[in-house]
XYZ file of C-alpha atoms in Angstrom:
535
model
C -13.924 23.285 19.915
C -12.945 26.969 21.630
C -10.781 29.536 20.047
C -9.664 28.819 16.198
C -7.319 30.991 16.515
C -5.713 28.763 19.351
C -6.436 25.325 18.464
C -6.891 23.242 15.452
C -7.887 19.561 14.934
C -5.724 17.528 13.211
C -4.642 14.111 11.291
C -6.656 11.788 13.678
C -9.437 10.811 15.544
C -10.906 7.836 17.569
C -14.513 6.489 18.053
C -15.193 5.440 21.612
C -17.496 3.143 22.861
C -19.601 4.954 24.207
C -20.020 7.260 21.431
C -18.050 9.945 22.037
C -14.981 11.219 19.530
C -10.873 11.541 20.735
C -9.407 13.944 18.334
C -5.576 15.386 17.990
C -5.584 19.357 18.150
C -2.872 21.699 17.732
C -2.586 24.366 20.810
C -1.148 27.360 19.506
C 1.439 29.008 22.477
C 2.568 32.594 21.926
C 6.625 33.030 21.763
C 6.221 34.720 25.180
C 4.177 31.577 26.437
C 6.624 29.434 25.272
C 9.693 31.611 26.399
C 7.964 31.673 29.812
C 7.520 27.586 29.978
C 11.276 26.900 29.761
C 11.809 26.982 25.792
C 15.107 28.256 24.615
C 14.529 31.318 22.789
C 16.556 29.922 19.357
C 14.049 27.190 18.957
C 10.952 29.911 19.428
C 9.664 30.324 16.066
C 7.893 34.170 16.359
C 4.958 32.926 15.655
C 4.924 30.747 18.700
C 5.257 27.308 18.812
C 2.052 24.666 18.520
C 1.841 22.013 21.363
C -0.470 19.291 21.682
C -4.242 18.197 22.895
C -6.265 15.253 23.210
C -10.125 16.807 23.540
C -13.154 14.267 24.115
C -16.406 15.397 22.238
C -19.280 13.806 23.039
C -21.555 14.842 19.716
C -24.723 16.444 19.736
C -26.055 16.641 16.364
C -27.229 18.486 14.452
C -25.468 21.471 16.003
C -21.934 19.942 17.007
C -20.736 18.628 20.733
C -19.582 18.936 23.747
C -15.814 18.763 25.349
C -16.031 16.529 28.148
C -12.106 15.821 28.903
C -9.084 17.210 27.740
C -5.481 15.939 28.024
C -2.657 18.670 27.053
C 1.105 18.210 26.920
C 1.722 21.712 28.441
C 0.458 20.506 31.653
C 3.367 17.667 31.353
C 6.672 19.579 30.525
C 10.119 18.986 32.084
C 13.302 21.319 31.690
C 16.261 19.613 29.838
C 18.136 20.034 33.166
C 15.621 17.576 35.107
C 14.192 16.202 31.757
C 16.915 13.640 31.890
C 15.962 10.636 33.668
C 12.482 11.935 33.702
C 10.335 9.451 31.721
C 7.241 10.601 32.819
C 7.495 14.448 31.471
C 8.194 15.867 28.358
C 11.374 17.692 27.287
C 10.339 20.831 26.292
C 13.254 21.716 24.387
C 13.914 18.468 22.886
C 14.040 18.834 19.312
C 13.951 15.177 17.892
C 16.299 15.442 14.165
C 14.699 18.660 13.563
C 17.717 20.812 11.737
C 15.589 23.524 11.480
C 13.913 23.914 14.964
C 14.102 27.698 15.224
C 11.801 27.935 12.257
C 9.428 24.597 12.993
C 6.518 25.811 15.059
C 5.459 22.377 14.770
C 7.826 20.733 17.250
C 5.254 17.535 18.613
C 3.644 16.485 15.136
C 0.926 13.857 16.859
C -0.325 11.979 13.855
C -2.355 9.268 15.718
C -4.346 8.715 18.283
C -6.232 4.888 19.504
C -7.923 3.837 22.737
C -7.659 0.590 24.722
C -11.104 0.040 26.348
C -9.716 -2.694 28.765
C -7.110 -0.722 30.020
C -8.715 2.902 29.674
C -5.735 3.929 27.902
C -4.932 6.469 24.905
C -2.106 5.932 22.783
C -0.578 8.641 20.847
C 2.007 8.723 17.842
C 4.571 11.725 17.783
C 6.161 11.684 14.484
C 8.672 14.420 15.383
C 10.192 12.818 18.404
C 9.867 9.431 16.996
C 8.347 8.122 20.020
C 5.003 6.602 20.973
C 3.264 7.620 24.061
C 0.585 6.252 26.750
C -1.636 8.175 29.052
C -4.293 7.392 31.329
C -7.977 7.725 30.120
C -9.304 7.415 33.494
C -8.782 10.702 34.548
C -10.963 13.694 35.291
C -9.960 16.387 33.155
C -8.100 17.962 36.291
C -6.646 15.508 37.279
C -5.437 15.057 33.583
C -3.366 18.396 34.055
C -1.718 17.197 37.357
C 0.699 14.185 38.093
C -1.515 12.253 40.290
C -5.146 10.684 40.176
C -6.777 8.131 37.495
C -6.650 4.540 37.857
C -2.956 4.504 37.772
C -2.103 7.013 40.182
C 0.052 9.313 37.841
C -2.781 12.058 36.521
C -1.900 13.117 33.268
C 2.122 12.171 33.228
C 3.101 9.911 30.478
C 2.488 5.894 31.263
C 4.590 4.530 28.918
C 6.794 5.875 25.850
C 8.776 4.111 23.005
C 11.160 4.401 20.284
C 13.535 6.929 21.297
C 15.013 7.242 24.824
C 16.928 10.479 23.547
C 13.767 12.093 24.166
C 14.069 11.632 27.895
C 17.673 11.410 28.503
C 18.250 7.951 28.759
C 19.708 6.941 25.156
C 21.876 7.463 22.303
C 21.259 8.176 18.565
C 21.805 3.992 18.255
C 19.013 3.336 20.878
C 16.357 4.649 18.523
C 13.747 2.070 17.159
C 10.986 4.485 15.696
C 11.573 7.046 12.864
C 8.974 9.326 12.264
C 6.483 6.673 12.684
C 2.412 6.681 11.830
C -0.461 5.081 13.187
C 0.461 3.502 16.486
C -2.489 1.339 17.845
C -2.992 -1.735 20.588
C -4.344 -4.749 18.678
C -7.392 -5.733 19.464
C -8.394 -8.763 21.894
C -9.828 -11.139 19.341
C -7.057 -10.757 17.239
C -3.491 -12.740 16.910
C -1.161 -10.742 19.078
C -3.996 -9.088 21.286
C -2.878 -6.318 23.937
C 0.311 -5.765 21.822
C 1.344 -2.680 20.290
C 1.469 -2.236 16.164
C 2.964 0.403 14.890
C 4.043 2.009 11.209
C 7.418 2.748 11.145
C 8.188 4.948 8.611
C 12.061 4.173 8.810
C 13.382 8.282 7.702
C 17.197 7.717 7.688
C 16.913 3.999 8.106
C 16.183 2.926 4.442
C 13.043 0.828 4.638
C 9.613 1.154 6.278
C 8.493 -2.167 8.086
C 5.365 -2.551 10.402
C 6.670 -3.277 14.195
C 4.625 -5.239 16.746
C 5.744 -4.879 20.502
C 4.659 -6.296 24.003
C 4.761 -3.581 26.187
C 6.175 -4.564 30.210
C 2.823 -4.064 31.851
C 2.489 -5.811 35.315
C -0.954 -7.339 36.392
C -2.830 -3.564 37.227
C -1.858 -2.356 33.443
C 0.926 -0.041 34.612
C 4.275 0.111 32.944
C 7.641 -0.932 34.448
C 10.919 1.301 34.023
C 14.100 -0.720 33.461
C 17.460 -0.561 35.800
C 19.049 1.552 32.821
C 15.398 4.087 33.111
C 14.485 3.003 29.713
C 11.184 1.247 29.080
C 11.451 -1.887 27.255
C 11.187 -4.205 25.267
C 14.585 -3.626 23.448
C 13.278 -4.939 20.122
C 9.729 -5.831 18.674
C 8.577 -9.648 19.009
C 7.760 -8.930 15.039
C 8.674 -6.836 12.588
C 8.374 -7.015 8.812
C 10.069 -4.268 5.984
C 13.820 -4.950 6.246
C 13.913 -7.889 3.524
C 10.928 -6.521 1.543
C 13.526 -5.268 -1.400
C 14.347 -1.941 -2.550
C 11.949 1.101 -2.203
C 9.738 -0.448 0.463
C 9.427 3.440 2.468
C 7.352 6.035 2.326
C 8.468 9.383 3.480
C 5.062 10.482 4.954
C 2.271 8.910 6.186
C 1.659 5.401 6.449
C -0.380 2.787 8.183
C -0.905 -0.758 9.241
C -3.744 -3.358 10.541
C -3.529 -6.756 11.970
C -6.196 -8.945 10.623
C -8.256 -11.831 11.629
C -5.919 -14.539 9.808
C -3.054 -13.379 11.468
C -1.381 -11.392 8.448
C -0.643 -7.456 8.636
C -1.706 -4.794 6.320
C 1.113 -2.297 5.501
C -0.099 1.221 3.699
C 2.791 2.608 1.739
C 1.285 6.267 1.123
C 3.874 7.664 -0.959
C 4.223 4.354 -3.093
C 0.312 4.533 -3.308
C 0.784 0.543 -2.567
C -0.938 -1.685 -0.113
C 0.321 -5.232 1.020
C -0.833 -8.060 2.740
C 2.179 -10.137 5.070
C 1.813 -13.125 6.664
C 3.541 -13.965 10.134
C 6.116 -15.916 8.363
C 7.111 -12.683 6.326
C 5.599 -13.264 3.173
C 3.726 -10.953 1.004
C 0.621 -13.001 -0.181
C -1.181 -9.821 -1.582
C -0.670 -6.753 -3.283
C -2.465 -3.600 -4.033
C -1.041 -1.052 -6.407
C -3.416 1.576 -6.513
C -1.573 3.574 -9.647
C -0.506 7.385 -9.258
C -3.017 8.716 -12.119
C -2.689 11.843 -14.129
C -3.045 13.871 -10.805
C -0.171 11.761 -9.154
C -1.403 9.230 -5.786
C -1.329 9.132 -2.237
C -2.964 6.747 0.320
C -2.948 7.882 4.091
C -4.013 5.412 5.196
C -5.389 1.465 4.547
C -7.901 -0.692 6.152
C -9.628 -4.002 5.281
C -13.563 -4.567 6.288
C -14.786 -8.345 5.504
C -17.460 -7.798 3.176
C -20.030 -8.287 5.690
C -18.838 -6.168 7.931
C -21.711 -4.579 9.706
C -20.679 -0.614 8.969
C -20.571 -1.806 5.181
C -24.048 -3.236 5.815
C -26.558 -2.523 2.159
C -23.167 -1.039 0.148
C -22.767 -2.186 -2.976
C -19.178 -3.335 -3.534
C -17.964 -2.027 -7.107
C -13.818 -2.297 -6.109
C -10.891 -1.176 -7.671
C -11.459 -0.939 -11.261
C -9.188 -3.891 -13.096
C -7.185 -2.962 -16.438
C -8.412 -4.850 -19.369
C -5.738 -5.931 -21.769
C -4.991 -8.093 -24.998
C -3.457 -11.482 -23.404
C -0.880 -11.337 -26.265
C 0.044 -7.425 -27.071
C -1.044 -6.418 -23.084
C -2.450 -3.460 -24.790
C -5.348 -2.015 -22.912
C -9.010 -1.252 -23.064
C -9.739 -2.737 -26.643
C -10.527 -5.816 -27.541
C -12.529 -8.125 -30.324
C -15.357 -10.491 -29.907
C -13.725 -14.084 -29.047
C -10.119 -12.226 -28.535
C -8.367 -13.447 -25.383
C -8.280 -10.718 -22.391
C -6.611 -10.635 -18.875
C -8.024 -8.176 -16.268
C -5.947 -7.334 -13.146
C -8.141 -7.842 -9.758
C -9.542 -10.525 -7.446
C -10.306 -13.602 -9.450
C -13.754 -14.091 -9.738
C -16.873 -14.700 -12.249
C -16.550 -12.674 -15.740
C -19.217 -11.433 -17.706
C -19.180 -8.476 -20.809
C -22.154 -6.136 -21.181
C -21.753 -4.828 -24.858
C -23.413 -1.631 -26.402
C -26.642 -3.667 -27.054
C -27.281 -4.010 -22.953
C -26.743 -7.607 -23.526
C -24.816 -9.813 -20.782
C -22.937 -12.226 -21.352
C -20.840 -15.161 -19.335
C -16.967 -15.086 -20.552
C -15.202 -18.092 -20.202
C -12.482 -18.275 -17.985
C -9.088 -20.084 -18.966
C -7.115 -19.415 -16.259
C -6.414 -17.057 -13.088
C -3.850 -15.854 -10.550
C -4.380 -14.003 -7.249
C -3.883 -10.841 -9.095
C -5.555 -11.617 -12.506
C -8.271 -13.389 -14.130
C -7.557 -14.424 -17.996
C -10.891 -14.966 -20.324
C -12.143 -14.985 -23.241
C -14.858 -12.480 -24.791
C -17.662 -13.822 -25.495
C -18.065 -14.354 -29.208
C -21.355 -12.463 -30.047
C -20.192 -9.527 -28.160
C -21.431 -6.323 -30.116
C -19.334 -3.869 -31.044
C -18.743 -0.439 -29.354
C -18.380 0.333 -26.030
C -18.386 -2.870 -23.373
C -18.407 -3.099 -19.566
C -16.332 -5.551 -17.527
C -17.746 -7.042 -14.673
C -15.938 -9.441 -12.404
C -18.015 -10.855 -8.873
C -15.729 -12.286 -6.581
C -15.779 -13.699 -3.036
C -17.829 -11.965 -0.644
C -19.944 -10.108 -3.110
C -16.854 -7.982 -4.326
C -17.961 -6.405 -7.426
C -15.154 -5.047 -9.842
C -15.809 -3.299 -13.314
C -14.382 -1.845 -15.981
C -15.633 -0.282 -19.520
C -13.419 -0.983 -22.425
C -14.040 -1.168 -25.968
C -15.562 -3.793 -28.611
C -13.695 -3.617 -32.285
C -13.710 -5.727 -35.112
C -10.183 -6.689 -34.626
C -7.555 -6.086 -31.950
C -4.250 -7.920 -33.310
C -2.566 -9.271 -31.062
C 1.207 -11.319 -30.849
C 2.101 -13.570 -27.871
C 6.194 -12.836 -27.209
C 7.959 -16.145 -25.587
C 8.151 -13.805 -21.774
C 3.906 -13.594 -22.095
C 4.356 -9.419 -21.823
C 4.201 -8.601 -25.379
C 7.781 -7.653 -25.856
C 10.953 -8.804 -27.090
C 11.252 -12.567 -28.900
C 8.153 -13.901 -30.195
C 6.330 -17.169 -29.209
C 7.040 -18.657 -32.788
C 7.629 -21.723 -34.058
C 9.696 -22.435 -37.007
C 9.842 -25.553 -39.834
C 12.895 -25.582 -42.056
C 12.560 -28.045 -44.780
C 15.783 -28.478 -45.947
C 18.344 -31.610 -47.518
C 18.438 -33.112 -44.426
C 14.512 -33.044 -43.914
C 11.811 -31.205 -41.807
C 13.208 -29.397 -38.711
C 10.731 -27.817 -36.294
C 12.483 -25.826 -33.614
C 10.999 -22.642 -31.505
C 12.560 -19.290 -32.220
C 13.201 -18.594 -28.311
C 15.587 -20.570 -25.582
C 15.367 -19.888 -21.880
C 18.383 -17.965 -20.805
C 19.541 -19.463 -17.328
C 20.982 -16.174 -16.455
C 18.437 -13.837 -16.566
C 15.567 -16.011 -16.749
C 13.819 -14.683 -19.419
C 13.382 -15.698 -22.821
C 16.160 -14.729 -25.736
C 16.051 -15.593 -29.981
C 17.155 -18.570 -30.835
C 18.322 -18.262 -34.279
C 16.481 -19.875 -37.061
C 18.277 -21.625 -39.907
C 18.048 -20.901 -42.992
C 18.898 -23.763 -44.850
C 15.963 -24.331 -47.287
C 12.356 -23.419 -47.271
C 11.389 -21.513 -43.563
C 7.847 -21.393 -42.438
C 6.585 -19.609 -39.492
C 3.644 -20.739 -37.026
C 2.421 -17.511 -34.904
C 0.240 -17.122 -31.918
C -1.979 -14.286 -30.997
C -5.611 -13.095 -30.473
C -7.611 -10.720 -32.077
C -7.491 -11.084 -35.583
C -8.672 -14.387 -36.969
C -12.081 -12.690 -38.431
C -12.891 -14.453 -41.144
C -13.104 -11.318 -43.402
C -10.913 -9.149 -42.134
C -8.084 -8.787 -44.703
C -4.430 -8.971 -43.233
C -1.012 -8.690 -43.585
C 2.280 -10.035 -41.981
C 5.672 -8.496 -42.589
C 9.338 -9.323 -40.876
C 11.547 -7.029 -40.567
C 9.424 -4.590 -43.326
C 9.327 -7.689 -45.863
C 5.503 -8.935 -46.774
C 5.310 -12.715 -46.380
C 2.937 -14.769 -47.344
C -0.377 -16.286 -45.081
C -0.668 -19.636 -45.485
C -3.744 -20.289 -42.817
C -4.922 -18.832 -39.838
C -7.082 -20.703 -37.521
C -8.612 -20.574 -33.788
C -7.423 -23.469 -31.835
C -10.317 -25.012 -30.916
C -8.595 -26.590 -27.634
C -7.259 -23.087 -26.401
C -10.045 -20.621 -26.406
C -9.124 -17.255 -27.498
C -5.978 -18.693 -28.788
C -5.246 -18.059 -32.766
C -2.593 -19.417 -34.833
C -1.608 -18.144 -38.234
C 1.013 -20.092 -40.721
C 3.048 -17.847 -42.771
C 6.233 -18.191 -45.454
C 8.118 -19.537 -47.323
C 9.934 -16.565 -46.232
C 12.496 -14.233 -48.328
C 15.857 -15.158 -48.838
C 16.962 -11.947 -47.615
C 16.148 -12.478 -44.137
C 19.122 -15.017 -43.808
C 21.557 -13.823 -41.167
C 19.295 -11.197 -39.653
C 19.271 -10.665 -36.137
C 15.960 -9.358 -33.982
C 14.164 -8.934 -36.926
C 10.003 -7.399 -36.070
C 7.133 -9.435 -36.585
C 3.889 -7.597 -37.429
C 0.191 -8.671 -38.381
C -1.982 -5.849 -39.688
C -5.782 -7.021 -39.436
C -8.175 -4.377 -41.148
C -5.368 -1.390 -41.173
C -4.714 -1.921 -37.425
C -1.395 -3.352 -36.394
C -0.365 -5.533 -33.643
C 2.705 -5.405 -31.174
C 5.847 -6.167 -32.579
C 8.066 -9.515 -31.891
C 11.406 -10.449 -32.465
C 12.513 -13.464 -34.502
C 16.308 -14.269 -35.575
C 17.863 -15.631 -38.471
C 21.286 -17.389 -38.718
């Protein structure tokens, strides 16, 4: 690229079918050049302004490449007086919603480029103007600098634009549809919605981000019709998702979208480090939370590839490392032989490799679209271990964890390792034996709350958990700080990995006490605490 002081490639590139590459580049215009072109003096920073260009480069490895075509914004400007109603030119004094235009040299901020081979057109996204633009790629470089020539006979002028008709004097803020968008693209010919335009609409100032699909008003030749009101249609997208996705469904910067072969759509919420897949009926069917990590998190764009895609030939899939937790306590990273565990990520065949290098298949006891529950093989050696989940299509996920002699965990009624315990009480009183759960569902909150156990005789509890039923481990159970006798401990043969411990009789001092914490200690390792209440 010539003169790095004047040109700077940024944001996005697009590979063309002929092997060439389209790239976005800033083009520095000095303050004097901007003033001569009609830019208002108050809107010119001292260093000048960064206009935009598109270069087409033919790679010539290993030394670099050759520019074979280019298009410049600077060749298609209009003054404010003649920009109104001129939808094919770009108003040099339009500043979008930027309140600090006089200090912002990046007045256009292109952030994506996409190519349509059938139409030989390029679509660009201007974040600063909240618009997408379509230009003709069939022109020569000379024609691209003019207003005539090329397949559509308009040279390098704008063929189509959408999102903010105020940018060409044909609307008001109420007519704006895009809000600092990213990743504008044509939907490919072999995908549902072929020929339509898909764009990630950040929704800045609107309160939510969305994927918007629009059907541009194209004639048979591939040209675009202006409406009688001087605007390009359509009035609204033919499909959109985001408004009903709930709170915090927004990314202030970046973002991306992708149409899949099954008709679903991927959305990447960059600031949230989250990727979702949504159906045409607007149901989220898959979510990937990449997590912030110690240094923060940010995902510029996300695209899904089938595992047999030619671009991935020879790739060994490892996937996103799943989390591995005690299925009862939800404590991460430490398990015991025979314990029940839950791993996040795509379900599949599970195996555990122990410190001795022995790999054993793990019994799967349940799964959901985002988790798999399994029992750690009882012969697993103590020390570092590795979980491997082999999913469909060759996808492989791995996670290192540690195997200790014990990893005590107690189940809570809600299954999150907190709050009221999954506890069954037996009360031997004057009226005979009464068995009742220590929890009840609150219909208002759809969560479990304590059901107070009556102290009308001898009270015994059955607790359920995992990771503590090792034959030679030393165990202790306390409730509200009171030690309680242990009657029996057993692994439930019909429920692999789940262990039961029966305790009692409970000390009378617990009568009338609410929200008392139960803790199991095995070989000096304490479990999570769950709660129980008494009348």
